[in-house]
Tab-separated table of C-alpha atoms in Angstrom:
chain	number	residue	atom	x	y	z
A	18	MET	CA	11.240	-3.552	36.469
A	19	THR	CA	8.733	-1.808	34.232
A	20	ALA	CA	7.442	-3.164	30.928
A	21	PRO	CA	8.695	-1.454	27.794
A	22	SER	CA	6.250	0.881	26.072
A	23	PRO	CA	4.644	-0.458	22.862
A	24	SER	CA	6.518	2.173	20.847
A	25	ALA	CA	9.924	1.082	22.215
A	26	ALA	CA	12.361	-0.512	19.772
A	27	PRO	CA	12.562	-4.337	19.910
A	28	ARG	CA	15.024	-5.491	22.546
A	29	THR	CA	16.134	-8.773	21.056
A	30	GLY	CA	16.937	-10.062	17.592
A	31	ARG	CA	13.968	-12.446	17.816
A	32	GLU	CA	11.611	-9.600	18.693
A	33	HIS	CA	13.032	-7.467	15.907
A	34	ARG	CA	12.487	-10.258	13.359
A	35	ARG	CA	8.933	-10.833	14.596
A	36	VAL	CA	8.075	-7.132	14.327
A	37	ARG	CA	9.741	-6.844	10.917
A	38	SER	CA	7.960	-9.981	9.671
A	39	ALA	CA	4.597	-8.618	10.813
A	40	ALA	CA	5.312	-5.303	9.078
A	41	GLU	CA	6.299	-7.096	5.883
A	42	GLN	CA	3.078	-9.152	6.006
A	43	ARG	CA	1.024	-5.984	6.442
A	44	LEU	CA	2.810	-4.350	3.483
A	45	ALA	CA	2.234	-7.438	1.321
A	46	SER	CA	-1.434	-7.429	2.281
A	47	ALA	CA	-1.726	-3.738	1.473
A	48	GLN	CA	-0.035	-4.319	-1.888
A	49	ARG	CA	-2.539	-7.081	-2.755
A	50	GLU	CA	-5.401	-4.850	-1.743
A	51	LEU	CA	-3.956	-1.978	-3.796
A	52	HIS	CA	-3.653	-4.272	-6.833
A	53	GLN	CA	-7.284	-5.325	-6.455
A	54	LEU	CA	-8.420	-1.738	-6.118
A	55	SER	CA	-6.358	-0.733	-9.141
A	56	ARG	CA	-7.990	-3.514	-11.209
A	57	GLN	CA	-11.447	-2.428	-10.015
A	58	VAL	CA	-10.722	1.206	-10.990
A	59	GLN	CA	-9.623	0.089	-14.430
A	60	ARG	CA	-12.792	-2.014	-14.881
A	61	ASP	CA	-14.935	0.905	-13.731
A	62	LEU	CA	-13.201	3.247	-16.153
A	63	ARG	CA	-13.800	0.897	-19.059
A	64	SER	CA	-17.435	0.654	-18.063
A	65	VAL	CA	-17.770	4.445	-17.802
A	66	ARG	CA	-16.199	4.894	-21.230
A	67	ARG	CA	-18.535	2.325	-22.767
A	68	GLN	CA	-21.651	3.844	-21.200
A	69	GLY	CA	-20.812	7.466	-21.950
A	70	GLU	CA	-19.022	9.998	-19.827
A	71	THR	CA	-20.321	12.874	-17.773
A	72	THR	CA	-18.099	15.593	-16.294
A	73	ALA	CA	-18.656	14.393	-12.721
A	74	THR	CA	-18.008	10.751	-13.563
A	75	VAL	CA	-14.797	11.693	-15.409
A	76	ALA	CA	-13.655	13.824	-12.459
A	77	ARG	CA	-14.282	10.959	-9.994
A	78	SER	CA	-12.513	8.488	-12.264
A	79	ASN	CA	-9.496	10.773	-12.668
A	80	PHE	CA	-9.341	11.269	-8.919
A	81	ALA	CA	-9.480	7.531	-8.311
A	82	GLU	CA	-6.622	6.987	-10.753
A	83	LEU	CA	-4.536	9.637	-8.978
A	84	VAL	CA	-5.150	7.986	-5.616
A	85	VAL	CA	-4.070	4.592	-6.903
A	86	GLN	CA	-0.921	6.109	-8.447
A	87	SER	CA	-0.071	7.939	-5.240
A	88	ILE	CA	-0.538	4.873	-3.042
A	89	THR	CA	1.563	2.831	-5.480
A	90	ARG	CA	4.386	5.369	-5.267
A	91	LEU	CA	4.142	5.482	-1.496
A	92	ALA	CA	4.352	1.692	-1.237
A	93	ALA	CA	7.341	1.634	-3.618
A	94	ASN	CA	9.091	4.322	-1.499
A	95	LEU	CA	8.488	2.307	1.686
A	96	ARG	CA	10.082	-0.752	0.137
A	97	THR	CA	13.159	1.188	-1.029
A	98	ASP	CA	13.646	3.697	1.825
A	99	PRO	CA	17.167	3.101	3.140
A	100	SER	CA	16.364	4.757	6.476
A	101	ASP	CA	13.907	1.932	7.111
A	102	ARG	CA	16.644	-0.717	6.963
A	103	SER	CA	17.807	-2.026	10.290
A	104	ASP	CA	20.432	-4.359	8.841
A	105	GLN	CA	22.849	-1.575	7.952
């Protein structure tokens, strides 16, 4: 008998729960990191505004804000995507 490939679906309920739990932990970790990055961006923006703005700094700040917003939306979509539910 050959071993299942790493990309194969879990074969037992226990394996499925373990894989899902690991994925949920990774998502929670990514969400915490995103929150920390978002707070850092906000602090940096306040600092930039206090010290005076240049065109390049404003552009970088705006880009950073867009990245944080995009990642936040992506994380929200992953949490609510019904195709990702195995309990249906």
